[in-house]
PDB file of C-alpha atoms in Angstrom:
ATOM      1  CA  MET A   1       3.527 -10.294  -2.992  1.00  0.00           C
ATOM      2  CA  LEU A   2       3.344  -9.797   0.616  1.00  0.00           C
ATOM      3  CA  HIS A   3       3.537 -13.635   1.377  1.00  0.00           C
ATOM      4  CA  ARG A   4       6.663 -13.955  -0.546  1.00  0.00           C
ATOM      5  CA  LYS A   5       8.571 -11.603   1.763  1.00  0.00           C
ATOM      6  CA  PRO A   6      10.061 -14.277   3.954  1.00  0.00           C
ATOM      7  CA  HIS A   7      11.274 -16.131   0.962  1.00  0.00           C
ATOM      8  CA  ILE A   8      12.792 -13.287  -0.647  1.00  0.00           C
ATOM      9  CA  GLU A   9      14.739 -12.290   2.550  1.00  0.00           C
ATOM     10  CA  HIS A  10      15.990 -15.756   2.776  1.00  0.00           C
ATOM     11  CA  HIS A  11      17.218 -15.702  -1.268  1.00  0.00           C
ATOM     12  CA  LEU A  12      18.660 -12.292  -0.569  1.00  0.00           C
ATOM     13  CA  LYS A  13      20.699 -13.555   2.405  1.00  0.00           C
ATOM     14  CA  ALA A  14      21.891 -16.687   0.265  1.00  0.00           C
ATOM     15  CA  THR A  15      23.064 -14.654  -2.496  1.00  0.00           C
ATOM     16  CA  GLU A  16      25.065 -12.326  -0.431  1.00  0.00           C
ATOM     17  CA  GLU A  17      26.815 -15.276   1.378  1.00  0.00           C
ATOM     18  CA  ARG A  18      27.454 -16.652  -2.104  1.00  0.00           C
ATOM     19  CA  LEU A  19      28.776 -13.557  -3.155  1.00  0.00           C
ATOM     20  CA  ALA A  20      31.182 -13.131  -0.460  1.00  0.00           C
ATOM     21  CA  GLU A  21      32.467 -16.630  -0.748  1.00  0.00           C
ATOM     22  CA  ARG A  22      33.115 -15.920  -4.643  1.00  0.00           C
ATOM     23  CA  ILE A  23      34.897 -12.763  -3.990  1.00  0.00           C
ATOM     24  CA  GLU A  24      37.018 -14.364  -1.336  1.00  0.00           C
ATOM     25  CA  ARG A  25      37.755 -17.480  -3.446  1.00  0.00           C
ATOM     26  CA  LEU A  26      38.749 -15.420  -6.420  1.00  0.00           C
ATOM     27  CA  THR A  27      40.813 -12.950  -4.185  1.00  0.00           C
ATOM     28  CA  VAL A  28      42.567 -16.050  -2.653  1.00  0.00           C
ATOM     29  CA  HIS A  29      43.588 -17.372  -6.304  1.00  0.00           C
ATOM     30  CA  GLY A  30      44.910 -13.662  -6.707  1.00  0.00           C
ATOM     31  CA  VAL A  31      42.530 -12.326  -9.100  1.00  0.00           C
ATOM     32  CA  ALA A  32      42.672  -8.552  -9.259  1.00  0.00           C
ATOM     33  CA  THR A  33      39.948  -6.372  -8.166  1.00  0.00           C
ATOM     34  CA  GLU A  34      38.887  -5.123 -11.563  1.00  0.00           C
ATOM     35  CA  LEU A  35      38.676  -8.648 -12.891  1.00  0.00           C
ATOM     36  CA  ILE A  36      36.606  -9.872  -9.883  1.00  0.00           C
ATOM     37  CA  LYS A  37      33.896  -6.858 -10.864  1.00  0.00           C
ATOM     38  CA  LYS A  38      34.038  -7.932 -14.407  1.00  0.00           C
ATOM     39  CA  ASP A  39      33.537 -11.758 -13.313  1.00  0.00           C
ATOM     40  CA  HIS A  40      30.387 -12.658 -14.878  1.00  0.00           C
ATOM     41  CA  LEU A  41      29.071 -14.902 -11.924  1.00  0.00           C
ATOM     42  CA  VAL A  42      30.114 -11.965  -9.490  1.00  0.00           C
ATOM     43  CA  ARG A  43      27.765  -9.630 -11.663  1.00  0.00           C
ATOM     44  CA  LYS A  44      24.759 -11.940 -11.703  1.00  0.00           C
ATOM     45  CA  LEU A  45      24.951 -12.423  -7.962  1.00  0.00           C
ATOM     46  CA  GLU A  46      25.125  -8.523  -7.542  1.00  0.00           C
ATOM     47  CA  ALA A  47      22.076  -7.978  -9.937  1.00  0.00           C
ATOM     48  CA  ASN A  48      20.126 -10.549  -8.143  1.00  0.00           C
ATOM     49  CA  ILE A  49      20.840  -8.639  -4.716  1.00  0.00           C
ATOM     50  CA  ARG A  50      19.752  -5.369  -6.417  1.00  0.00           C
ATOM     51  CA  GLN A  51      16.539  -7.224  -7.577  1.00  0.00           C
ATOM     52  CA  GLY A  52      15.804  -8.591  -3.991  1.00  0.00           C
ATOM     53  CA  LYS A  53      16.395  -5.352  -2.578  1.00  0.00           C
ATOM     54  CA  ARG A  54      13.931  -3.811  -4.805  1.00  0.00           C
ATOM     55  CA  GLN A  55      11.088  -6.539  -4.293  1.00  0.00           C
ATOM     56  CA  LEU A  56      11.630  -5.618  -0.489  1.00  0.00           C
ATOM     57  CA  GLY A  57      11.028  -2.397  -1.154  1.00  0.00           C
ATOM     58  CA  VAL A  58       7.828  -2.958  -3.018  1.00  0.00           C
ATOM     59  CA  ILE A  59       6.645  -5.136  -0.374  1.00  0.00           C
ATOM     60  CA  ALA A  60       7.266  -2.462   2.406  1.00  0.00           C
ATOM     61  CA  ALA A  61       5.631   0.298   0.303  1.00  0.00           C
ATOM     62  CA  GLN A  62       2.621  -2.369   0.126  1.00  0.00           C
ATOM     63  CA  GLU A  63       2.746  -2.939   3.831  1.00  0.00           C
ATOM     64  CA  THR A  64       2.628   0.810   4.466  1.00  0.00           C
ATOM     65  CA  GLN A  65      -0.668   1.501   2.147  1.00  0.00           C
ATOM     66  CA  LEU A  66      -2.457  -1.542   3.824  1.00  0.00           C
ATOM     67  CA  ALA A  67      -1.648  -0.142   7.257  1.00  0.00           C
ATOM     68  CA  GLU A  68      -3.041   3.295   6.062  1.00  0.00           C
ATOM     69  CA  LYS A  69      -6.316   1.601   4.582  1.00  0.00           C
ATOM     70  CA  ALA A  70      -6.613  -0.205   7.935  1.00  0.00           C
ATOM     71  CA  GLU A  71      -6.295   3.066   9.931  1.00  0.00           C
ATOM     72  CA  ALA A  72      -8.848   4.931   7.605  1.00  0.00           C
ATOM     73  CA  ARG A  73     -11.206   1.883   7.868  1.00  0.00           C
ATOM     74  CA  ILE A  74     -10.987   2.135  11.524  1.00  0.00           C
ATOM     75  CA  ARG A  75     -11.770   5.727  11.557  1.00  0.00           C
ATOM     76  CA  LYS A  76     -14.845   5.578   9.386  1.00  0.00           C
ATOM     77  CA  GLU A  77     -16.055   2.840  11.792  1.00  0.00           C
ATOM     78  CA  THR A  78     -15.451   4.813  14.837  1.00  0.00           C
ATOM     79  CA  ALA A  79     -17.052   7.838  13.158  1.00  0.00           C
ATOM     80  CA  ALA A  80     -20.076   5.926  12.266  1.00  0.00           C
ATOM     81  CA  LYS A  81     -20.253   4.238  15.779  1.00  0.00           C
ATOM     82  CA  SER A  82     -20.064   8.138  17.244  1.00  0.00           C
ATOM     83  CA  GLU A  83     -22.856   8.990  15.138  1.00  0.00           C
ATOM     84  CA  LYS A  84     -25.283   6.315  16.332  1.00  0.00           C
ATOM     85  CA  MET A  85     -24.220   6.985  20.078  1.00  0.00           C
ATOM     86  CA  HIS A  86     -25.294  10.851  19.621  1.00  0.00           C
ATOM     87  CA  GLY A  87     -28.484   9.716  18.089  1.00  0.00           C
ATOM     88  CA  GLU A  88     -27.869  11.132  14.837  1.00  0.00           C
ATOM     89  CA  SER A  89     -29.077   8.924  11.953  1.00  0.00           C
ATOM     90  CA  LYS A  90     -28.129   9.480   8.088  1.00  0.00           C
ATOM     91  CA  LYS A  91     -31.750   8.877   7.208  1.00  0.00           C
ATOM     92  CA  LYS A  92     -33.062  11.769   8.882  1.00  0.00           C
ATOM     93  CA  ASP A  93     -30.531  14.025   7.750  1.00  0.00           C
ATOM     94  CA  ARG A  94     -31.526  12.914   4.175  1.00  0.00           C
ATOM     95  CA  ASP A  95     -35.327  13.571   4.610  1.00  0.00           C
ATOM     96  CA  ALA A  96     -35.026  16.703   6.519  1.00  0.00           C
ATOM     97  CA  PRO A  97     -34.003  18.674   3.347  1.00  0.00           C
ATOM     98  CA  ARG A  98     -36.784  16.870   1.118  1.00  0.00           C
ATOM     99  CA  VAL A  99     -39.453  18.025   3.600  1.00  0.00           C
ATOM    100  CA  LYS A 100     -38.280  21.829   3.445  1.00  0.00           C
ATOM    101  CA  LYS A 101     -38.103  21.627  -0.542  1.00  0.00           C
ATOM    102  CA  ILE A 102     -41.724  20.437  -0.364  1.00  0.00           C
ATOM    103  CA  LYS A 103     -42.699  23.122   2.000  1.00  0.00           C
ATOM    104  CA  LYS A 104     -41.108  25.550  -0.193  1.00  0.00           C
ATOM    105  CA  ARG A 105     -42.510  24.420  -3.319  1.00  0.00           C
ATOM    106  CA  ARG A 106     -46.256  24.297  -1.561  1.00  0.00           C
ATOM    107  CA  ILE A 107     -45.663  28.144  -0.557  1.00  0.00           C
ATOM    108  CA  ASN A 108     -44.895  28.930  -3.861  1.00  0.00           C
ATOM    109  CA  LEU A 109     -47.695  27.197  -5.321  1.00  0.00           C
ATOM    110  CA  GLY A 110     -49.870  28.736  -2.668  1.00  0.00           C
ATOM    111  CA  ASP A 111     -48.538  32.268  -3.636  1.00  0.00           C
ATOM    112  CA  GLU A 112     -49.508  31.781  -7.199  1.00  0.00           C
ATOM    113  CA  ALA A 113     -52.894  30.374  -6.435  1.00  0.00           C
ATOM    114  CA  GLN A 114     -53.593  33.708  -4.648  1.00  0.00           C
ATOM    115  CA  ALA A 115     -52.332  35.750  -7.455  1.00  0.00           C
ATOM    116  CA  GLU A 116     -54.733  34.440  -9.974  1.00  0.00           C
TER     117      GLU A 116
END
């Protein structure tokens, strides 16, 4: 949908111009403002304008979401790089608790062996 943004903006601008021309043409012919609001082409052009604005709002929301995701990705990468620079490794962190558990188990097994 992001690749369609320039096209939607162009269509929106063209529709607004057509609406202005239509309203001007009707006022030149002496049509009352109440009837201009009820004109089928005016209503259709106004609906197209609302639809275009809604689509641009969706695109803006997607752009902000993509920017937030990119920022989060950059933060994660910098955090990973800083861990590597400090010499910390995730493997060492994962291995450390396992070694401690094994030692505790051996101690417990040793206590049971002495009790027998």
